XYZ file of C-alpha atoms in Angstrom:
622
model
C 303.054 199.636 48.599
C 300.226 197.204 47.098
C 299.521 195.750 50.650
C 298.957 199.384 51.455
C 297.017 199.952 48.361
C 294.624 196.938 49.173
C 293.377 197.773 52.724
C 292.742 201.268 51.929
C 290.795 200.001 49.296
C 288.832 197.530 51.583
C 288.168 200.061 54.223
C 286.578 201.992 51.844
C 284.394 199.455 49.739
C 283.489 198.295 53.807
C 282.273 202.030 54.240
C 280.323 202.247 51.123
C 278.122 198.806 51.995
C 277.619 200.309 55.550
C 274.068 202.251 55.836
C 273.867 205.609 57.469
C 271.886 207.044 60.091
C 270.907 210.678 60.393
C 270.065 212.697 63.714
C 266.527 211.986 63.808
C 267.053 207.943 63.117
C 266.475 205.731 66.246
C 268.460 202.632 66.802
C 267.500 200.035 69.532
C 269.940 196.992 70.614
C 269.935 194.868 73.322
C 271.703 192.011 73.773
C 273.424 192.621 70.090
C 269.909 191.874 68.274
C 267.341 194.487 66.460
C 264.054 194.655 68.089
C 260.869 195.055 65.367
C 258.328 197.481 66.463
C 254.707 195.433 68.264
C 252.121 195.341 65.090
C 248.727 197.350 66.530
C 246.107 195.881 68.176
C 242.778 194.598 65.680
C 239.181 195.516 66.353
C 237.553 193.358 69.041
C 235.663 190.551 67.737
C 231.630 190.480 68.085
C 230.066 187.048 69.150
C 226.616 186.054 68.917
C 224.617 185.176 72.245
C 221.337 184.393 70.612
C 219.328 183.696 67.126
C 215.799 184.652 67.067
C 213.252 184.056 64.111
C 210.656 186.621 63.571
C 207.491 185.989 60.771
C 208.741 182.289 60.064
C 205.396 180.093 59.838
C 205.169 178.091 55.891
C 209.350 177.780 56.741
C 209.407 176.706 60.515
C 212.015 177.739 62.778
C 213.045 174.190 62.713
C 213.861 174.459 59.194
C 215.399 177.785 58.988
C 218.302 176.467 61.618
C 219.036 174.026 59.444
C 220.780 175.909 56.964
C 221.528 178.649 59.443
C 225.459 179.188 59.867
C 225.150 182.125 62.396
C 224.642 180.690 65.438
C 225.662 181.189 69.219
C 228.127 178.936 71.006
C 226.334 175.854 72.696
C 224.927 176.341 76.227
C 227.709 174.180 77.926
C 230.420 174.952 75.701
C 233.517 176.023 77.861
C 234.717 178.643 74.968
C 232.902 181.503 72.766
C 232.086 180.256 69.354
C 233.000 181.796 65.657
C 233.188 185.134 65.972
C 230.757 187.388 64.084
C 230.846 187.620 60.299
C 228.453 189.638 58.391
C 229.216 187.593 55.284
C 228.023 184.363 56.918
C 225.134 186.342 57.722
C 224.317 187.751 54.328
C 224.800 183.570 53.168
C 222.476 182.737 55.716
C 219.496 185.121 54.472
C 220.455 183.129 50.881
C 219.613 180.349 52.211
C 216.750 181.216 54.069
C 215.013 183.120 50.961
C 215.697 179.657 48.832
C 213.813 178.109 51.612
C 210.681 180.343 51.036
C 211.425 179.762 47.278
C 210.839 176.054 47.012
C 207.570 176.586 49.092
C 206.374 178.744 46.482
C 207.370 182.078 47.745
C 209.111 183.850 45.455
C 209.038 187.096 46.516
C 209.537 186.632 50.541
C 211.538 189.157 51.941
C 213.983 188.270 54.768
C 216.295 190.218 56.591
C 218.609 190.015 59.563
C 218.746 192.712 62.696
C 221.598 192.931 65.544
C 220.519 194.396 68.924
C 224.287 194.254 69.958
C 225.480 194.249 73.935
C 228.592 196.675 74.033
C 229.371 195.605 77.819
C 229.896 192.217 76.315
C 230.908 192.751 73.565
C 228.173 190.475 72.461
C 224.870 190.473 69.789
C 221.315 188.883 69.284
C 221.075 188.297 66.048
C 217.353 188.476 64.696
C 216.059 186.983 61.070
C 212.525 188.476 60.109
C 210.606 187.246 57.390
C 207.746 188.637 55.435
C 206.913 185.768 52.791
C 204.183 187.497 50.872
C 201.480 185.654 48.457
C 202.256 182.334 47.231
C 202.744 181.601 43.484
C 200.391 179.378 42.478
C 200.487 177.000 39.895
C 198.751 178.408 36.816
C 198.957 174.807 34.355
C 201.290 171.861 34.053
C 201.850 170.216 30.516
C 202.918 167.009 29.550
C 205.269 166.443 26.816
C 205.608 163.280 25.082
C 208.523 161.688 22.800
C 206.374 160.355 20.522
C 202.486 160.536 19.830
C 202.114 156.884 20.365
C 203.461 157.448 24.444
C 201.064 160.099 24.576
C 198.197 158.272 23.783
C 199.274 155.192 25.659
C 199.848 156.243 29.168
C 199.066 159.813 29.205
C 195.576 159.068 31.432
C 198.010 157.323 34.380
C 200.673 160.022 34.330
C 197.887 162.443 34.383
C 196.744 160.480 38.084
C 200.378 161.283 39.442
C 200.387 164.858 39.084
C 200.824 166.662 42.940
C 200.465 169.472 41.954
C 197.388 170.786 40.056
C 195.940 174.315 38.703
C 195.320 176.634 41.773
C 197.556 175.039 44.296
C 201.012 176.978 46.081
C 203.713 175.374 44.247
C 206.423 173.009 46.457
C 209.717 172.266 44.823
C 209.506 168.876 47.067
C 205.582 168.066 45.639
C 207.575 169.124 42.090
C 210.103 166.848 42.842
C 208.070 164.057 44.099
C 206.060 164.223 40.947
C 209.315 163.358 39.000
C 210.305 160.347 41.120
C 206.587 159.146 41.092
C 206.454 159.082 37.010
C 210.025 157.792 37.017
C 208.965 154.902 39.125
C 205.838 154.125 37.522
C 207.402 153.265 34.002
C 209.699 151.239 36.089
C 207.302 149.034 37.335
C 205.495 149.194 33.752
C 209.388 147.180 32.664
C 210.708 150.426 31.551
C 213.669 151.070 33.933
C 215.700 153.542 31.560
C 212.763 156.328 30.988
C 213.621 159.682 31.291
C 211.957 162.379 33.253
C 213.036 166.097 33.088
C 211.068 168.768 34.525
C 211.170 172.874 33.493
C 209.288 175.790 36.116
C 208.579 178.728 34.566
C 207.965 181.374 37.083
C 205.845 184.767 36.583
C 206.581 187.037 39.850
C 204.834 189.963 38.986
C 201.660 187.715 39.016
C 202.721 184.908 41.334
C 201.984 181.990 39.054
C 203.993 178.964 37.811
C 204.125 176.716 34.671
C 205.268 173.404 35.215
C 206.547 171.391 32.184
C 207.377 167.809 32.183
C 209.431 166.203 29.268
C 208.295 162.204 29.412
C 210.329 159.730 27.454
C 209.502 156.199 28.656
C 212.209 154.086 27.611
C 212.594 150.400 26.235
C 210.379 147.413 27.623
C 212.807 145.108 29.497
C 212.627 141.720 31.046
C 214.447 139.702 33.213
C 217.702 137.797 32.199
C 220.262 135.203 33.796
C 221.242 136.057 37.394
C 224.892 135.758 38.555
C 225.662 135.646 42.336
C 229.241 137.121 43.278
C 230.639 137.475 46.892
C 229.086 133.771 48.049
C 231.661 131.648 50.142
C 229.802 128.972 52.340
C 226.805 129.404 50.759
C 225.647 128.030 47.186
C 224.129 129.647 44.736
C 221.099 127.890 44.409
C 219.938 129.089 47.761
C 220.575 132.524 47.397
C 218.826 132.776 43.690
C 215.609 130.884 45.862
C 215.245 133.918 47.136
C 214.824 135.868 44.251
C 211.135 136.833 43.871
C 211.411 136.989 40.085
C 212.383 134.681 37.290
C 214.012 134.590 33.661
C 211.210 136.243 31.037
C 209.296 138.143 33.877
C 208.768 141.838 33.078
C 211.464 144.018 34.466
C 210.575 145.555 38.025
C 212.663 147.572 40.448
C 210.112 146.456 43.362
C 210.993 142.889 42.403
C 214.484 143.646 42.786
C 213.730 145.453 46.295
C 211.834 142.652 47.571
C 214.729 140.251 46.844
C 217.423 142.204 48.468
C 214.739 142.266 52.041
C 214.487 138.589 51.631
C 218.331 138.394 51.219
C 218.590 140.159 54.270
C 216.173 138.998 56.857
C 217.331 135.256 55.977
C 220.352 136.555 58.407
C 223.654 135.362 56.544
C 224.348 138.910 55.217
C 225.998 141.940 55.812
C 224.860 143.404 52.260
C 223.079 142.642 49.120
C 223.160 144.753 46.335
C 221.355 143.586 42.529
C 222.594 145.047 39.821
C 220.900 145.156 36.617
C 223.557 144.773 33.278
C 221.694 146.915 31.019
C 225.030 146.914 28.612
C 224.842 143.022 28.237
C 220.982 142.664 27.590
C 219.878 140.777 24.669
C 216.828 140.764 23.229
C 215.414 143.554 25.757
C 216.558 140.474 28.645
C 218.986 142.361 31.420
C 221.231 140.165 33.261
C 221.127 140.396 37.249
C 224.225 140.574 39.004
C 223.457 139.410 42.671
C 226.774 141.067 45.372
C 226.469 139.707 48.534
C 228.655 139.538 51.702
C 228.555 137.064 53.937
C 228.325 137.230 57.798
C 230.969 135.415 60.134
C 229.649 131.947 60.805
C 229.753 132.938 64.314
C 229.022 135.858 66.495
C 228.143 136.529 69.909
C 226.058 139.598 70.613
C 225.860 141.057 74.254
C 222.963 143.606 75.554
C 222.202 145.712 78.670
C 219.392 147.738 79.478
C 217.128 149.218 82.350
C 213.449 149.897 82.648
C 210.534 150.182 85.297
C 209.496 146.938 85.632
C 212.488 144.404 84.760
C 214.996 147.149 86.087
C 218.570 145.940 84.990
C 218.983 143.581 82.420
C 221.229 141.565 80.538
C 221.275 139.894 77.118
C 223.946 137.336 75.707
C 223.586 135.941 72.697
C 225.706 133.532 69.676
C 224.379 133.294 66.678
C 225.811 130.167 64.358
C 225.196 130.222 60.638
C 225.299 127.375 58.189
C 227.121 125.830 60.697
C 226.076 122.444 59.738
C 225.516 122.932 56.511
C 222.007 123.173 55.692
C 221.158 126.763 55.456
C 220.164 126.659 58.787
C 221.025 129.328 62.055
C 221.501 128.234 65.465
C 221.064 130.812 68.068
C 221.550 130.443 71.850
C 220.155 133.385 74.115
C 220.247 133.684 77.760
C 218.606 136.710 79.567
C 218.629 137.745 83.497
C 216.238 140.572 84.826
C 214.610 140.631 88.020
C 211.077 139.509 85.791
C 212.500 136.814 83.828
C 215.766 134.509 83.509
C 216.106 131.718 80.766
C 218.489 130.068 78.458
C 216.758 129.405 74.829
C 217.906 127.793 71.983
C 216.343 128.337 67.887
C 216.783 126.379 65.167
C 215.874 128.130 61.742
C 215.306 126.338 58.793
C 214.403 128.095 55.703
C 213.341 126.268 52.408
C 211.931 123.308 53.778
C 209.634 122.195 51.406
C 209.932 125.340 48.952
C 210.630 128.938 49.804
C 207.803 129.829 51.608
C 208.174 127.576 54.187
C 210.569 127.859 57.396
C 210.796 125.148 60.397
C 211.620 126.585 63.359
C 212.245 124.392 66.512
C 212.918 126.170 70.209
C 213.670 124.804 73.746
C 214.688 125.804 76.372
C 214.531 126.519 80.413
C 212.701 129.663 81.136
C 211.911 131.135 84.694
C 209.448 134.161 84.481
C 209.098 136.171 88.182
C 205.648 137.436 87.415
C 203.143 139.621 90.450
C 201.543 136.676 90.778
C 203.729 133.709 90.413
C 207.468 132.487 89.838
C 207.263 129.226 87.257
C 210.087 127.179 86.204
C 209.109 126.118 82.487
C 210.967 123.156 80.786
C 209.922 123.301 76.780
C 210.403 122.167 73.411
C 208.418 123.634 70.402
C 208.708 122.569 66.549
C 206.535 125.387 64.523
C 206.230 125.277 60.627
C 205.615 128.988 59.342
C 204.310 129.329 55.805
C 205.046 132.620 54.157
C 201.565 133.644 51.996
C 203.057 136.544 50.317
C 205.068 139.153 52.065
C 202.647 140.279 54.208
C 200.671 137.197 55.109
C 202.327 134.407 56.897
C 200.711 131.327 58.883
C 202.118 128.898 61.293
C 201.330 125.757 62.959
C 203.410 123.581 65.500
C 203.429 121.663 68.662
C 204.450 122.756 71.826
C 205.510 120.334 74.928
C 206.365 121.587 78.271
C 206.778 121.086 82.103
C 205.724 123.509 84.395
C 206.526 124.210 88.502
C 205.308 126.774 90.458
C 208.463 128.017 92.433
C 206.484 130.396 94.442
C 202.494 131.457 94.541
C 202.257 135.196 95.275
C 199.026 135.097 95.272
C 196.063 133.597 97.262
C 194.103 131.633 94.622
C 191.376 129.313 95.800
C 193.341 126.021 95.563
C 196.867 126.565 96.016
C 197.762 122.764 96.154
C 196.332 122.515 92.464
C 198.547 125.408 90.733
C 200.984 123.963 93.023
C 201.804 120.906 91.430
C 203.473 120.071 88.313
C 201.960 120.331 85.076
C 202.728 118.443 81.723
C 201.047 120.649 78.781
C 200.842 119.424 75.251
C 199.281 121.374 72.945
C 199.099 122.661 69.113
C 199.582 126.289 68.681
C 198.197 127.751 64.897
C 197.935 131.572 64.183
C 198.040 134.331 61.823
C 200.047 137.007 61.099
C 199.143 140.087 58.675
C 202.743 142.818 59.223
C 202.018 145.684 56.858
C 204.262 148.013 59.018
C 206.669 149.865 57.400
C 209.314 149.527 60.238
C 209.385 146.581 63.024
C 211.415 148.910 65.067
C 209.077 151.894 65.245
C 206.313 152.027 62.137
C 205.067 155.354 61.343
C 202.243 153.877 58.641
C 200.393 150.314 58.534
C 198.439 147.543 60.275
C 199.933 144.942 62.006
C 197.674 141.700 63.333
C 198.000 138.310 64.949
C 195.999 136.007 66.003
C 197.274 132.602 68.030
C 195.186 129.810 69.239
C 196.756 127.092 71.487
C 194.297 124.410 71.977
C 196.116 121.485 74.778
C 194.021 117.945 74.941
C 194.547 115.193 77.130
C 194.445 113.147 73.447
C 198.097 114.611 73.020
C 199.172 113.485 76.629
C 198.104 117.005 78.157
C 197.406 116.836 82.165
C 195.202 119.324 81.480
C 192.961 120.533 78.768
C 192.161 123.889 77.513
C 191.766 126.629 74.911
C 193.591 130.028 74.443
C 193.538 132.559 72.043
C 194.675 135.984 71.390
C 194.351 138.488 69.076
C 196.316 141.550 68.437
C 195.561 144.869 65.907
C 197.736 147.291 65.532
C 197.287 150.504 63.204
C 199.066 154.135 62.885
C 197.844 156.947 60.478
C 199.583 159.436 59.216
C 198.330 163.164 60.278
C 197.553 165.896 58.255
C 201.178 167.680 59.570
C 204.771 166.553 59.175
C 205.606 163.953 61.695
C 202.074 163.802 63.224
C 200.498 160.439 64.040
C 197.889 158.678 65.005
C 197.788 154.622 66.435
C 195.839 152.316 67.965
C 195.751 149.152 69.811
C 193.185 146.597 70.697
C 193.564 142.949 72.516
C 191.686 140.619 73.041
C 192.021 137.208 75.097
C 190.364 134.565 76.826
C 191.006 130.976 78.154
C 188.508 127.939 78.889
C 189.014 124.653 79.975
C 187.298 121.655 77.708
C 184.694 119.643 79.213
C 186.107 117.353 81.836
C 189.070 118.633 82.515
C 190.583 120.658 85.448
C 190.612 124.338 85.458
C 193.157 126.392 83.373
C 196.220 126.982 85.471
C 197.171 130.370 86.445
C 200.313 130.596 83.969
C 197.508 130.413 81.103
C 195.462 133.488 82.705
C 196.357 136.652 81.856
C 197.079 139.540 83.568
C 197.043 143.490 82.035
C 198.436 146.117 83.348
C 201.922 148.139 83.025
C 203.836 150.064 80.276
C 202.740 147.888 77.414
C 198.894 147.635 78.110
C 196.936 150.007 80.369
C 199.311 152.941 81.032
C 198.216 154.447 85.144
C 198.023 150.770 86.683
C 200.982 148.693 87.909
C 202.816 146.081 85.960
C 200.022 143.314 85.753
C 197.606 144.773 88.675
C 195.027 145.521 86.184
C 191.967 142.856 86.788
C 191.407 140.771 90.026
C 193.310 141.187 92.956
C 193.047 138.796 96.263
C 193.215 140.490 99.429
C 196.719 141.662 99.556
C 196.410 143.502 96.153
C 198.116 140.843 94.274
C 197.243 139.637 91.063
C 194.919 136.600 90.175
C 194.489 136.187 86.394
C 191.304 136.495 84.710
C 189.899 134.018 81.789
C 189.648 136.933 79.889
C 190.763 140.045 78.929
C 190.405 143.271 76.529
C 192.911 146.492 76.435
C 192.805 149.100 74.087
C 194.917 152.051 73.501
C 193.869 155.599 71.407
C 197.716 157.515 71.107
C 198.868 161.087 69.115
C 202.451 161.059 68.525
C 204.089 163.878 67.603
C 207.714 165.854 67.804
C 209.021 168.654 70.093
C 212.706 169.639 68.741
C 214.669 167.412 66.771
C 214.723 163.864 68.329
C 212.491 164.460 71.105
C 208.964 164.024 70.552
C 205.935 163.631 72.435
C 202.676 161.219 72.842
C 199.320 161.934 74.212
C 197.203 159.020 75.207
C 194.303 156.971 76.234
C 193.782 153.533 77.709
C 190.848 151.418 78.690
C 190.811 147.472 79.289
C 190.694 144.917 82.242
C 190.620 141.472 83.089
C 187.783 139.310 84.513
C 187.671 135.942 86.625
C 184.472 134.417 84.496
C 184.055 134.804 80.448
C 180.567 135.932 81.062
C 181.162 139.269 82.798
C 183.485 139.812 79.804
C 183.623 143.461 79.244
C 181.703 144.350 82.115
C 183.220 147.590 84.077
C 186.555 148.961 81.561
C 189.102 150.992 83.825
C 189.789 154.067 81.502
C 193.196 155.695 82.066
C 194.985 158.760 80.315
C 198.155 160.039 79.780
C 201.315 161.709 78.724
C 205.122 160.435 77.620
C 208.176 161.727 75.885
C 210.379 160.021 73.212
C 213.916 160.201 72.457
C 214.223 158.603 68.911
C 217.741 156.327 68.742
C 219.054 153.654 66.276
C 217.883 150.929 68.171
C 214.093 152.024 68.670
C 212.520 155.482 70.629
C 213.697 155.360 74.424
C 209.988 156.582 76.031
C 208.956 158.011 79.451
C 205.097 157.277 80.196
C 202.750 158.833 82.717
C 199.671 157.306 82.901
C 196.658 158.700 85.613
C 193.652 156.274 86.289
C 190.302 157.613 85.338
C 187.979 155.607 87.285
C 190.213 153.035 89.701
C 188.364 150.366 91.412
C 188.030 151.337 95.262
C 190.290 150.199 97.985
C 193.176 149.058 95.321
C 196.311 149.691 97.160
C 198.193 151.367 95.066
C 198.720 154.846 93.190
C 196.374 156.322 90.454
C 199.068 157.266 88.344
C 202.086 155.376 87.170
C 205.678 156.361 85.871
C 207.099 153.843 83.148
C 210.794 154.320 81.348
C 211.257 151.830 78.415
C 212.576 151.790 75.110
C 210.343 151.095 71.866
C 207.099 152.502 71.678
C 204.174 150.814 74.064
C 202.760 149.200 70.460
């Protein structure tokens, strides 16, 4: 009976827990597993084909895609991009009216448009602007911490304001006015001023108030310096370096100028001064010097192409403080089908103090020039004396052996450039490098001058003087990224009374990518009878060149040449070839990669080659 009692009570607490189904209910099974119903299909996604910009011209187009979000899928991408959002697009007009904001346009309008493809599936999306009247800045005021400041250096920080009464305010000439009174009491020994700013701006009348809160700090000087991060190298000839000393007023350009010098000596990776304002006593700051050292060896390796040299190959090791005396060792070999050689430097710095660096080079060099191939067996010992940063002079000796593998060219005596020739000669020059950039200067003058003068006195077969000079200049232009250079050379040769002629690996010859653009690679000047190249005694080139940018990296040059060479210094700028031109540059890392087309003007008749020319280099042609 309680057995009995127990399953009927299961059965029916199993019953219960089981869920019912009426006569309308639907119940699906296969395979003993419920099937969920699909989950309906979402909209179709929109995707944007194209972004146009419409009334953009004080914010370029160039600008406005910076901060742009919306934008179409690249043109070789194998997949659509982010679909369409309209809240990325209402961002993007944000952003855009900020732009017009910080070049004083406070009340541009901007708005987007869609002019949508329904076959597609696909949109052009289309920002318009209308920026309206500029605000102008209505006064700027100067506020002081104390009356004494006021009255001390109000008349210079008056000199640095950008922006005066009248003009469209710019948050960048705004912000540039900050940094430019910051920096001023720096380099007045006041490192720790403080400069805040306030714009008041009036939109129903377009007009600004600028307010700048000056407080200009503590005078400091110049404490101890402590070097940290120095393993091979001592102290003392890291702190030589240091263009300031212990008492000297306080100067972040000081401190800048140290760090360059750190670097360009070679052994570092970094170098970072830190001032210790916490530890200064008696208004002296401490200077923490970080550096980090480069491997004592490292080999370097280099290929490249261009239009005259074609392929070519670089291998260089580099050996630092290998011998202990602050010195670098560097061995560099180069093949191209213009030149092959295997040179060796020795750099000293500090020789006699720290503006003076011996430098000692030989080597075996064979340059494959259009008129002749030399083989060139050389050693040179050069002392260069550093001025001031900008100024640096040099004088050495230079003793060589020269033999002419192979004369191109039909000179007048062949059996004389022929033979072999023992020069020995003292080269002095000058060198004035206010460039902002080696690599590819946008502002400043660069000049040398070098005079080698060989005499028979030193044990020179031959005796002669050659100079040349070199000025180099770029401007800034009126618009962003806009410039202007210019080039002029000059050179000539002569022998000295009594001796023979000057050889024909003295003369010079102009001509190619990095002189007169439109003539072949040193074809500019005399030519024998074949069209090949003889030298001349003498020579001028100058160069007139706009530079300016396309989109993004790519920019472009416009340009004009003139120069040639002559046989005799008296018919010395007698009939200039003019040429004139067009290129493109890529800007990289390592320098602008540039493709030059040059057309001559006025080509001397029956030359037997092309008025134009076609060049592909890298580094700008000065």
């Amino acid at each position: 009976m309680g057995k009995f009692l127990f399953i009927t009570l299961a059965l029916l607490l199993v019953l219960c827990l089981t869920p019912a189904y009426g006569a309308d209910d639907e119940f699906y099974s296969m395979d003993g597993f419920d099937q969920p119903a699909a989950a309906p299909k979402g909209p179709v996604p929109w995707y944007i084909s194209g972004v146009s910009y419409q009334g953009f011209k004080v914010v370029t187009v160039a600008e406005a895609e910076e901060v742009v979000e919306s934008k179409p899928a690249p043109a070789l991408a194998l997949r659509q991009g982010e679909p369409y959002s309209s809240f990325k697009v209402e961002g993007d007009l944000r952003r855009l009216r900020v732009l017009f904001q910080e070049k004083g346009y406070f009340n541009a309008e901007v708005s987007a448009s869609e002019q949508r493809d329904q076959a597609n599936h696909t949109l052009k999306l289309v920002f318009t602007a209308k920026q309206g009247p500029p605000t102008l800045v209505e006064k700027t005021t100067l506020l002081w911490s104390d009356e004494q400041d006021r009255r001390l250096w109000e008349d210079d920080v008056n000199t640095l304001l950008i922006l005066q009464p009248g003009q469209r305010f710019s948050l960048r000439d705004y912000e540039q006015t900050k940094r430019d009174i910051a920096t001023f009491f720096a380099n007045q020994a006041r490192p720790r001023n403080q400069v805040l700013g306030q714009v008041r701006v009036y939109s129903e009348r377009q007009r600004a108030e600028i307010v700048f809160k000056v407080k200009p700090g503590p005078r400091y000087l110049f404490g101890d310096s402590q070097v940290k991060g120095n393993k091979s190298l001592g102290r003392k000839f890291i702190l030589e370096e240091a263009t300031y000393t212990r008492g000297q007023p306080f100067s972040p350009s000081a401190l800048e100028e140290t760090q360059r010098a750190l670097l360009n000596t070679g052994f570092f990776t970094s170098v970072t001064l830190l001032p210790q304002y916490k530890e200064a006593k008696d208004n002296q700051v401490p200077i923490l010097v970080e550096v980090r050292e480069r491997d004592p060896y490292s080999i370097h390796l280099g290929v490249g192409w261009g239009t005259e040299d074609h392929f070519r190959v670089r291998i260089q090791e580099v050996n630092r403080n290998v011998l202990g005396l602050d010195e670098t060792i560097t061995i560099e070999g180069k093949l191209s089908s213009i030149y092959t050689g295997l040179v060796g430097t020795l750099k000293k710095p500090y020789l006699f103090n720290r503006l003076s660096t011996l430098l000692l080079r030989g080597g075996i060099e064979q340059p494959d020039t259009e008129a002749y191939i030399n083989n060139r067996l050389f050693i040179s010992p050069l002392l260069e004396y550093a001025v001031d940063n900008q100024w640096t002079w040099y004088l050495g000796y230079n003793c060589e052996q020269d033999h002419l593998r192979e004369l191109k060219t039909k000179v007048p005596d062949p059996g004389y450039e022929l033979q072999y020739f023992f020069i020995s000669s003292i080269p002095v020059g000058l060198i004035y490098d206010g460039r902002n950039s080696i690599l590819d200067f946008t502002k400043g003058t660069y000049f040398s001058l070098d005079v080698e003068n060989a005499l028979q006195a030193l044990g020179s077969e031959v005796s002669f003087i050659r100079a040349l000079g070199d000025l180099r200049h770029v401007w800034p232009m009126p618009w962003e990224n806009w410039y202007l250079a210019a080039r002029a050379q000059v050179g000539m040769a002569y022998d000295l009374p009594g001796s023979s002629p000057v050889p024909i690996i003295r003369k010079f010859f102009p001509g190619g990518p990095n002189s007169v653009r439109g003539y072949p690679y040193q074809l500019l000047g005399p030519l024998d009878s074949s069209g090949k190249p003889l030298g001349g005694l003498s020579m001028a080139v100058g160069s007139l060149e706009a530079r300016f940018p396309i989109y993004k990296a790519l920019g472009g040059v416009v340009f004009a040449d003139a120069g040639n060479a002559w046989e005799d210094l008296e018919n010395t700028f007698t009939s200039i070839r003019y040429t004139t031109g067009f290129g493109l540059r890529y800007n990289t890392p390592v320098g602008p990669i540039r493709l030059d087309i040059g057309y001559q003007l006025n080509p001397p008749s029956g030359e037997p080659f092309d008025r134009y020319a076609i060049y592909l280099s890298v580094g700008q042609a000065f």
